[in-house]
Amino acid sequence: MGRALACVVAGLVTGISVFTATGCTADTVGRASTPDTVGTDARGRSQGREPTYADRILLRRAEEALVKKCMLEKGFKYWVWHIPTIDELKGGGYVLTNVGWAKEHGYGSRFEKKLLTTQRDDPNHEYVNALARKDRVLYSKALEGDASRGVVTAELPGGGAVQMPRDGCRSEAEGRLYGDVETWFKAEKVATNLTALYVPDLLKDRRFESALTAWSACMREGGHNYADPLEIRAKLPGLKRGLSTEKAYAIEVELATAEATCATETPLADTARTLQTEYRAEKLKPYSEDIAAYQRMTSSALDRAVGIVGSTA
């Protein structure tokens, strides 16, 4: 359950689902860290909070625009291709809690298929593949950087480390958007990789186990015998196998809707919110400076992003 567990429990309860880690395949309304708000900036934006979905889209658009400009300056074409919508960012998580989203999108399988198609049709791939081998190497170094010229290293809270070349258009774009790239890289990698520090204890908490039992009973009353939401995810592919696209999607939507309904009609959603706040406050104190830096730099980047792309939409 390693990867699944990491993606399952991070930005606990949200308007759509609970327990979702930043950086997983899908995301939810909540972020990987949800500390208390500690004031507002000159524009009225909350300081000390995680970015909203709209914020994340704005930052993505700005970063991609900066990458494109940098690549053009280095003599290469670059297309800003797929920018996800808010609904696309909401899927996934341990348990869905928004009945309306579940009725419309199920577990987000259509978004996953759309993403695969979008990635396949990315004009950047076609462009790079058409380059001569030597130019492909130059393109890669221009975009991703050259590790032989120096790297930025970030220690992960759960152990291990990740690195990123100091040069390259992606690094340059992050530096222009967030400020000092080394400070940002380290803060971001810490702030978005904290779940393993508190999730195991949270899942063993009797209050969570009790809420999960109530959720399971609610599901059984509706004709769906599952011990937890992970069991639904594990069995769903088999339930859909061999069915028409329409029937398979109908099963997905039915289960997702039941899951979300029971999460809100039982204590599960509220309990998860409460426990996340409690466990994060206890377990993440050693990383408070990194979390604060991540939030502060993100807030400043949002102002820069508006200037780069000309819109907050």
PDB file of C-alpha atoms in Angstrom, residues 120-258:
ATOM      1  CA  ARG A 120      -0.034  11.819 -26.658  1.00  0.00           C
ATOM      2  CA  ASP A 121      -0.906  14.831 -28.804  1.00  0.00           C
ATOM      3  CA  ASP A 122       1.550  17.229 -27.124  1.00  0.00           C
ATOM      4  CA  PRO A 123       3.243  19.150 -29.983  1.00  0.00           C
ATOM      5  CA  ASN A 124       6.405  19.429 -27.903  1.00  0.00           C
ATOM      6  CA  HIS A 125       6.971  15.674 -28.307  1.00  0.00           C
ATOM      7  CA  GLU A 126       6.608  15.831 -32.064  1.00  0.00           C
ATOM      8  CA  TYR A 127       8.938  18.819 -32.238  1.00  0.00           C
ATOM      9  CA  VAL A 128      11.665  17.195 -30.145  1.00  0.00           C
ATOM     10  CA  ASN A 129      11.430  13.895 -32.026  1.00  0.00           C
ATOM     11  CA  ALA A 130      11.978  15.744 -35.293  1.00  0.00           C
ATOM     12  CA  LEU A 131      15.222  17.313 -34.078  1.00  0.00           C
ATOM     13  CA  ALA A 132      18.611  15.871 -34.907  1.00  0.00           C
ATOM     14  CA  ARG A 133      20.123  13.820 -32.053  1.00  0.00           C
ATOM     15  CA  LYS A 134      22.601  16.566 -31.167  1.00  0.00           C
ATOM     16  CA  ASP A 135      19.834  19.161 -31.062  1.00  0.00           C
ATOM     17  CA  ARG A 136      17.670  16.914 -28.899  1.00  0.00           C
ATOM     18  CA  VAL A 137      20.452  16.860 -26.321  1.00  0.00           C
ATOM     19  CA  LEU A 138      20.730  20.636 -26.474  1.00  0.00           C
ATOM     20  CA  TYR A 139      16.959  20.961 -26.163  1.00  0.00           C
ATOM     21  CA  SER A 140      16.910  18.756 -23.071  1.00  0.00           C
ATOM     22  CA  LYS A 141      19.669  20.737 -21.411  1.00  0.00           C
ATOM     23  CA  ALA A 142      18.003  23.998 -22.311  1.00  0.00           C
ATOM     24  CA  LEU A 143      14.706  22.870 -20.779  1.00  0.00           C
ATOM     25  CA  GLU A 144      15.703  20.694 -17.838  1.00  0.00           C
ATOM     26  CA  GLY A 145      19.243  21.942 -17.213  1.00  0.00           C
ATOM     27  CA  ASP A 146      22.654  20.297 -17.055  1.00  0.00           C
ATOM     28  CA  ALA A 147      23.371  18.564 -13.743  1.00  0.00           C
ATOM     29  CA  SER A 148      27.101  18.671 -14.435  1.00  0.00           C
ATOM     30  CA  ARG A 149      26.934  22.433 -14.016  1.00  0.00           C
ATOM     31  CA  GLY A 150      25.516  22.214 -10.501  1.00  0.00           C
ATOM     32  CA  VAL A 151      22.361  21.060  -8.757  1.00  0.00           C
ATOM     33  CA  VAL A 152      20.040  22.153  -5.981  1.00  0.00           C
ATOM     34  CA  THR A 153      19.432  19.465  -3.356  1.00  0.00           C
ATOM     35  CA  ALA A 154      16.459  19.106  -1.027  1.00  0.00           C
ATOM     36  CA  GLU A 155      16.304  16.652   1.866  1.00  0.00           C
ATOM     37  CA  LEU A 156      12.917  14.941   2.128  1.00  0.00           C
ATOM     38  CA  PRO A 157      11.178  14.710   5.522  1.00  0.00           C
ATOM     39  CA  GLY A 158      10.724  10.958   5.209  1.00  0.00           C
ATOM     40  CA  GLY A 159      14.325  10.357   4.231  1.00  0.00           C
ATOM     41  CA  GLY A 160      16.267  10.600   1.004  1.00  0.00           C
ATOM     42  CA  ALA A 161      16.854  13.608  -1.191  1.00  0.00           C
ATOM     43  CA  VAL A 162      15.925  15.016  -4.596  1.00  0.00           C
ATOM     44  CA  GLN A 163      17.959  17.214  -6.901  1.00  0.00           C
ATOM     45  CA  MET A 164      17.357  19.687  -9.699  1.00  0.00           C
ATOM     46  CA  PRO A 165      19.893  21.305 -12.042  1.00  0.00           C
ATOM     47  CA  ARG A 166      20.510  24.942 -11.229  1.00  0.00           C
ATOM     48  CA  ASP A 167      20.299  26.016 -14.858  1.00  0.00           C
ATOM     49  CA  GLY A 168      17.694  25.252 -17.498  1.00  0.00           C
ATOM     50  CA  CYS A 169      14.453  27.007 -18.364  1.00  0.00           C
ATOM     51  CA  ARG A 170      12.353  25.163 -15.797  1.00  0.00           C
ATOM     52  CA  SER A 171      14.688  26.184 -13.002  1.00  0.00           C
ATOM     53  CA  GLU A 172      14.890  29.723 -14.353  1.00  0.00           C
ATOM     54  CA  ALA A 173      11.104  29.970 -14.549  1.00  0.00           C
ATOM     55  CA  GLU A 174      10.696  28.801 -10.949  1.00  0.00           C
ATOM     56  CA  GLY A 175      13.304  31.302  -9.818  1.00  0.00           C
ATOM     57  CA  ARG A 176      11.563  34.189 -11.566  1.00  0.00           C
ATOM     58  CA  LEU A 177       8.156  33.166 -10.283  1.00  0.00           C
ATOM     59  CA  TYR A 178       8.894  32.131  -6.710  1.00  0.00           C
ATOM     60  CA  GLY A 179      12.095  33.996  -5.901  1.00  0.00           C
ATOM     61  CA  ASP A 180      15.335  32.293  -4.912  1.00  0.00           C
ATOM     62  CA  VAL A 181      15.146  28.917  -6.653  1.00  0.00           C
ATOM     63  CA  GLU A 182      17.201  27.052  -4.050  1.00  0.00           C
ATOM     64  CA  THR A 183      15.065  28.270  -1.153  1.00  0.00           C
ATOM     65  CA  TRP A 184      11.895  27.513  -3.085  1.00  0.00           C
ATOM     66  CA  PHE A 185      12.987  24.046  -4.177  1.00  0.00           C
ATOM     67  CA  LYS A 186      13.858  23.000  -0.640  1.00  0.00           C
ATOM     68  CA  ALA A 187      10.720  24.497   0.925  1.00  0.00           C
ATOM     69  CA  GLU A 188       8.408  23.038  -1.715  1.00  0.00           C
ATOM     70  CA  LYS A 189       9.854  19.541  -1.438  1.00  0.00           C
ATOM     71  CA  VAL A 190       9.444  19.586   2.329  1.00  0.00           C
ATOM     72  CA  ALA A 191       5.968  21.121   2.391  1.00  0.00           C
ATOM     73  CA  THR A 192       4.564  18.680  -0.159  1.00  0.00           C
ATOM     74  CA  ASN A 193       6.112  15.517   1.294  1.00  0.00           C
ATOM     75  CA  LEU A 194       4.957  15.516   4.891  1.00  0.00           C
ATOM     76  CA  THR A 195       2.175  12.929   4.894  1.00  0.00           C
ATOM     77  CA  ALA A 196       4.299   9.955   5.917  1.00  0.00           C
ATOM     78  CA  LEU A 197       5.114  11.727   9.171  1.00  0.00           C
ATOM     79  CA  TYR A 198       1.574  11.631  10.526  1.00  0.00           C
ATOM     80  CA  VAL A 199      -0.640   9.461   8.320  1.00  0.00           C
ATOM     81  CA  PRO A 200       0.233   6.060   9.877  1.00  0.00           C
ATOM     82  CA  ASP A 201      -0.743   7.261  13.360  1.00  0.00           C
ATOM     83  CA  LEU A 202      -3.859   8.965  12.050  1.00  0.00           C
ATOM     84  CA  LEU A 203      -5.116   5.821  10.344  1.00  0.00           C
ATOM     85  CA  LYS A 204      -4.692   3.848  13.576  1.00  0.00           C
ATOM     86  CA  ASP A 205      -6.530   6.428  15.654  1.00  0.00           C
ATOM     87  CA  ARG A 206      -9.642   4.873  17.202  1.00  0.00           C
ATOM     88  CA  ARG A 207     -11.704   7.897  16.235  1.00  0.00           C
ATOM     89  CA  PHE A 208     -10.820   7.396  12.585  1.00  0.00           C
ATOM     90  CA  GLU A 209     -11.458   3.651  12.776  1.00  0.00           C
ATOM     91  CA  SER A 210     -14.857   4.295  14.344  1.00  0.00           C
ATOM     92  CA  ALA A 211     -15.799   6.809  11.653  1.00  0.00           C
ATOM     93  CA  LEU A 212     -14.673   4.411   8.937  1.00  0.00           C
ATOM     94  CA  THR A 213     -16.815   1.644  10.437  1.00  0.00           C
ATOM     95  CA  ALA A 214     -19.835   3.949  10.309  1.00  0.00           C
ATOM     96  CA  TRP A 215     -19.074   4.790   6.678  1.00  0.00           C
ATOM     97  CA  SER A 216     -18.849   1.092   5.790  1.00  0.00           C
ATOM     98  CA  ALA A 217     -22.195   0.418   7.459  1.00  0.00           C
ATOM     99  CA  CYS A 218     -23.750   3.246   5.473  1.00  0.00           C
ATOM    100  CA  MET A 219     -22.401   1.754   2.251  1.00  0.00           C
ATOM    101  CA  ARG A 220     -23.805  -1.689   3.107  1.00  0.00           C
ATOM    102  CA  GLU A 221     -27.235  -0.180   3.694  1.00  0.00           C
ATOM    103  CA  GLY A 222     -27.077   1.097   0.130  1.00  0.00           C
ATOM    104  CA  GLY A 223     -26.128  -2.302  -1.233  1.00  0.00           C
ATOM    105  CA  HIS A 224     -22.373  -1.695  -1.456  1.00  0.00           C
ATOM    106  CA  ASN A 225     -20.365  -3.954   0.828  1.00  0.00           C
ATOM    107  CA  TYR A 226     -16.937  -2.319   1.210  1.00  0.00           C
ATOM    108  CA  ALA A 227     -14.732  -2.001   4.260  1.00  0.00           C
ATOM    109  CA  ASP A 228     -13.106   1.231   3.106  1.00  0.00           C
ATOM    110  CA  PRO A 229     -12.817   3.447   0.010  1.00  0.00           C
ATOM    111  CA  LEU A 230      -9.561   1.789  -1.035  1.00  0.00           C
ATOM    112  CA  GLU A 231     -11.432  -1.477  -1.540  1.00  0.00           C
ATOM    113  CA  ILE A 232     -13.728   0.239  -4.026  1.00  0.00           C
ATOM    114  CA  ARG A 233     -10.750   1.576  -5.985  1.00  0.00           C
ATOM    115  CA  ALA A 234      -9.175  -1.877  -6.027  1.00  0.00           C
ATOM    116  CA  LYS A 235     -12.296  -3.675  -7.247  1.00  0.00           C
ATOM    117  CA  LEU A 236     -13.641  -1.041  -9.650  1.00  0.00           C
ATOM    118  CA  PRO A 237     -11.567  -2.097 -12.690  1.00  0.00           C
ATOM    119  CA  GLY A 238     -12.914  -5.646 -12.370  1.00  0.00           C
ATOM    120  CA  LEU A 239     -16.477  -4.412 -12.014  1.00  0.00           C
ATOM    121  CA  LYS A 240     -16.142  -2.383 -15.223  1.00  0.00           C
ATOM    122  CA  ARG A 241     -14.310  -5.007 -17.248  1.00  0.00           C
ATOM    123  CA  GLY A 242     -16.205  -6.245 -20.302  1.00  0.00           C
ATOM    124  CA  LEU A 243     -18.939  -3.610 -20.054  1.00  0.00           C
ATOM    125  CA  SER A 244     -19.781  -0.937 -22.555  1.00  0.00           C
ATOM    126  CA  THR A 245     -18.283   2.498 -21.942  1.00  0.00           C
ATOM    127  CA  GLU A 246     -21.660   3.819 -20.826  1.00  0.00           C
ATOM    128  CA  LYS A 247     -22.417   0.980 -18.401  1.00  0.00           C
ATOM    129  CA  ALA A 248     -18.901   1.029 -16.963  1.00  0.00           C
ATOM    130  CA  TYR A 249     -19.133   4.743 -16.306  1.00  0.00           C
ATOM    131  CA  ALA A 250     -22.578   4.341 -14.736  1.00  0.00           C
ATOM    132  CA  ILE A 251     -21.135   1.868 -12.215  1.00  0.00           C
ATOM    133  CA  GLU A 252     -18.279   4.254 -11.456  1.00  0.00           C
ATOM    134  CA  VAL A 253     -20.677   7.152 -10.864  1.00  0.00           C
ATOM    135  CA  GLU A 254     -22.995   5.033  -8.710  1.00  0.00           C
ATOM    136  CA  LEU A 255     -20.194   3.928  -6.411  1.00  0.00           C
ATOM    137  CA  ALA A 256     -18.584   7.356  -6.251  1.00  0.00           C
ATOM    138  CA  THR A 257     -21.890   8.978  -5.383  1.00  0.00           C
ATOM    139  CA  ALA A 258     -22.597   6.414  -2.662  1.00  0.00           C
TER     140      ALA A 258
END
